[in-house]
Amino acid sequence: MDFSTFNDAERAHIQRLIEQKQMRDFMKFYTGLVERCFNDCVNDFTSKALTTKEETCVLRCTEKFIKYNERISLRFGELNQELMQQQAATAAQQQPGANP
Amino acid sequence: MDFSTFNDAERAHIQRLIEQKQMRDFMKFYTGLVERCFNDCVNDFTSKALTTKEETCVLRCTEKFIKYNERISLRFGELNQELMQQQAATAAQQQPGANP
Amino acid sequence: MDFSTFNDAERAHIQRLIEQKQMRDFMKFYTGLVERCFNDCVNDFTSKALTTKEETCVLRCTEKFIKYNERISLRFGELNQELMQQQAATAAQQQPGANP
Amino acid sequence: MSYLYGGQQQTINPQNVAMAEQELEMVTDTFQRIVDSCYKKCIPTQYLDGELNKGESVCIDRCAAKFFKVNEKVGAALAQKSQ
Amino acid sequence: MSYLYGGQQQTINPQNVAMAEQELEMVTDTFQRIVDSCYKKCIPTQYLDGELNKGESVCIDRCAAKFFKVNEKVGAALAQKSQ
Amino acid sequence: MSYLYGGQQQTINPQNVAMAEQELEMVTDTFQRIVDSCYKKCIPTQYLDGELNKGESVCIDRCAAKFFKVNEKVGAALAQKSQ
């Protein structure tokens, strides 16, 4: 997205929106991680204590999901950048005179 | 919902909310369609290219989901209208003097 | 969360946010309940009428989900309270001079 | 977003707006749940072609109608409980 | 929605409001996930009757407690990673 | 939330803000769907250890790339339909 036509007040407002979104995204990441590891690891309801097996599973699941999230975020960033460059190139080609 | 008691400023505000909601709904429709067709059609991760079979599946899935969405939107609109007429009729009956 | 440092305007605003959230939560509870009981109980599409079996299932599902929701809300409240007391105790311990 | 209304004389009653917003959200939420549920019930995911065949079309119509009926039954049951 | 506060003298610190909103959203989101997860774990979908039987009730209580414990473990693990 | 901008001279064009918000939401929504889909496709839920092994890592990279390709195909198909 091209912000160059936006004024400072607009940019400051959008910056604030992005920060709020990041806090909300982290929260969703956290609650989503808990739900995922709970669902995948906890299946014994004969007691309200976590079994050793469940606890080990939850810790591995957490560790793995953090690494998963890092890797996929990286890839997502790269692919998104590529896409934006492609779109910019296509837009430039469609400008009058850009294509001899 | 009966907007007749709303003033113009309120109606204009609500109109704007509806437009924003429509843009957001279209976006959700689009990203939801991509997710659905990806999940149903792509299962081979031996390469990062789409196979011909996967591509065909994605195109059919897209086509079908668009048609599906049109049909169910139509039905939803009809059923919603029916429901509102029923509710209006029930409300009229419950007015004093409406039921002899 | 400690609201004691908030001024009245902030508290009033937050109160309004909580009320709006409660209305939205009730709405989600309702639409979620309909979806759940529909998915679990309705599987016959040879006609557009609900069968007696489906209707019985929907009523039991509704009744059960309401009771389920009451029980889990109660437990959630208790566990949340416990957690907040624990956190308050830990915070007090970490205050200078609190731990002899 | 009051800066939108700088030039207007009429005041907006936030309760009216909140009510309309709520209603809008309820309709959208219900629609989205019907879309998801009836897709699962009526559309096989092999995608042999891109058309809706007769069986799928009829299933969609009935599925939407039945969802509304369940909505009604659940609403009536909830209303009765809260009396 | 500043038009709500036309007559008030106190100013609202948007950061305070945002913090409270965030906290509220976190609690609601967690509650919703517990509701969905424990329903799947504890309630069979045949609906032979509308009551919660003893087994289901005990399962709900344990499920909620275990979800909180998983929440705690995950929180501690995340805090440790970010040190 | 116009009370944030009391001291500023510049006016905010709500359409610019809405556009940016929309774009932000689209990116976040797409990211979230990739995260969910590729986890299901690439990560077995036994959790024999906490590492990402080679197979999982390669699967993640390909899965993300393929999701973007599906996104592109679907976008092109929708654009063609709406002509």
mmCIF file of N, CA, C and O in Angstrom, chain B residues 8-10 12 16, chain D residues 4-12:
data_model
loop_
_atom_site.group_PDB
_atom_site.id
_atom_site.type_symbol
_atom_site.label_atom_id
_atom_site.label_comp_id
_atom_site.label_asym_id
_atom_site.label_seq_id
_atom_site.Cartn_x
_atom_site.Cartn_y
_atom_site.Cartn_z
ATOM 1 N N ASP B 8 -31.756 11.835 10.146
ATOM 2 C CA ASP B 8 -30.911 11.691 8.958
ATOM 3 C C ASP B 8 -29.457 11.403 9.304
ATOM 4 O O ASP B 8 -28.809 10.597 8.625
ATOM 5 N N ALA B 9 -28.962 12.074 10.337
ATOM 6 C CA ALA B 9 -27.565 11.863 10.721
ATOM 7 C C ALA B 9 -27.350 10.409 11.130
ATOM 8 O O ALA B 9 -26.358 9.783 10.751
ATOM 9 N N GLU B 10 -28.317 9.871 11.880
ATOM 10 C CA GLU B 10 -28.199 8.472 12.287
ATOM 11 C C GLU B 10 -28.267 7.532 11.097
ATOM 12 O O GLU B 10 -27.493 6.587 10.982
ATOM 13 N N ALA B 12 -27.466 8.215 8.015
ATOM 14 C CA ALA B 12 -26.240 8.347 7.223
ATOM 15 C C ALA B 12 -25.105 7.567 7.886
ATOM 16 O O ALA B 12 -24.335 6.865 7.219
ATOM 17 N N ARG B 16 -23.157 4.250 6.410
ATOM 18 C CA ARG B 16 -21.705 4.121 6.306
ATOM 19 C C ARG B 16 -21.221 2.837 6.978
ATOM 20 O O ARG B 16 -20.334 2.144 6.468
ATOM 21 N N LEU D 4 -16.557 12.939 11.432
ATOM 22 C CA LEU D 4 -17.353 12.790 10.217
ATOM 23 C C LEU D 4 -18.525 13.760 10.179
ATOM 24 O O LEU D 4 -19.063 14.066 9.129
ATOM 25 N N TYR D 5 -18.941 14.218 11.338
ATOM 26 C CA TYR D 5 -20.222 14.904 11.431
ATOM 27 C C TYR D 5 -20.099 16.371 11.809
ATOM 28 O O TYR D 5 -21.027 16.966 12.308
ATOM 29 N N GLY D 6 -18.916 16.874 11.569
ATOM 30 C CA GLY D 6 -18.636 18.251 11.966
ATOM 31 C C GLY D 6 -19.716 19.242 11.542
ATOM 32 O O GLY D 6 -20.128 20.099 12.308
ATOM 33 N N GLY D 7 -20.193 19.094 10.331
ATOM 34 C CA GLY D 7 -21.094 20.111 9.794
ATOM 35 C C GLY D 7 -22.564 19.857 10.086
ATOM 36 O O GLY D 7 -23.411 20.654 9.698
ATOM 37 N N GLN D 8 -22.859 18.743 10.778
ATOM 38 C CA GLN D 8 -24.266 18.420 10.945
ATOM 39 C C GLN D 8 -24.832 18.983 12.230
ATOM 40 O O GLN D 8 -24.169 19.016 13.259
ATOM 41 N N GLN D 9 -26.084 19.344 12.168
ATOM 42 C CA GLN D 9 -26.758 19.900 13.327
ATOM 43 C C GLN D 9 -27.354 18.786 14.181
ATOM 44 O O GLN D 9 -27.393 18.886 15.396
ATOM 45 N N GLN D 10 -27.843 17.761 13.533
ATOM 46 C CA GLN D 10 -28.487 16.682 14.277
ATOM 47 C C GLN D 10 -27.478 15.938 15.140
ATOM 48 O O GLN D 10 -26.347 15.722 14.734
ATOM 49 N N THR D 11 -27.917 15.547 16.315
ATOM 50 C CA THR D 11 -27.023 14.747 17.131
ATOM 51 C C THR D 11 -27.364 13.276 16.931
ATOM 52 O O THR D 11 -28.514 12.915 16.677
ATOM 53 N N ILE D 12 -26.335 12.460 17.022
ATOM 54 C CA ILE D 12 -26.526 11.029 16.863
ATOM 55 C C ILE D 12 -26.719 10.419 18.237
ATOM 56 O O ILE D 12 -25.934 10.663 19.144
#
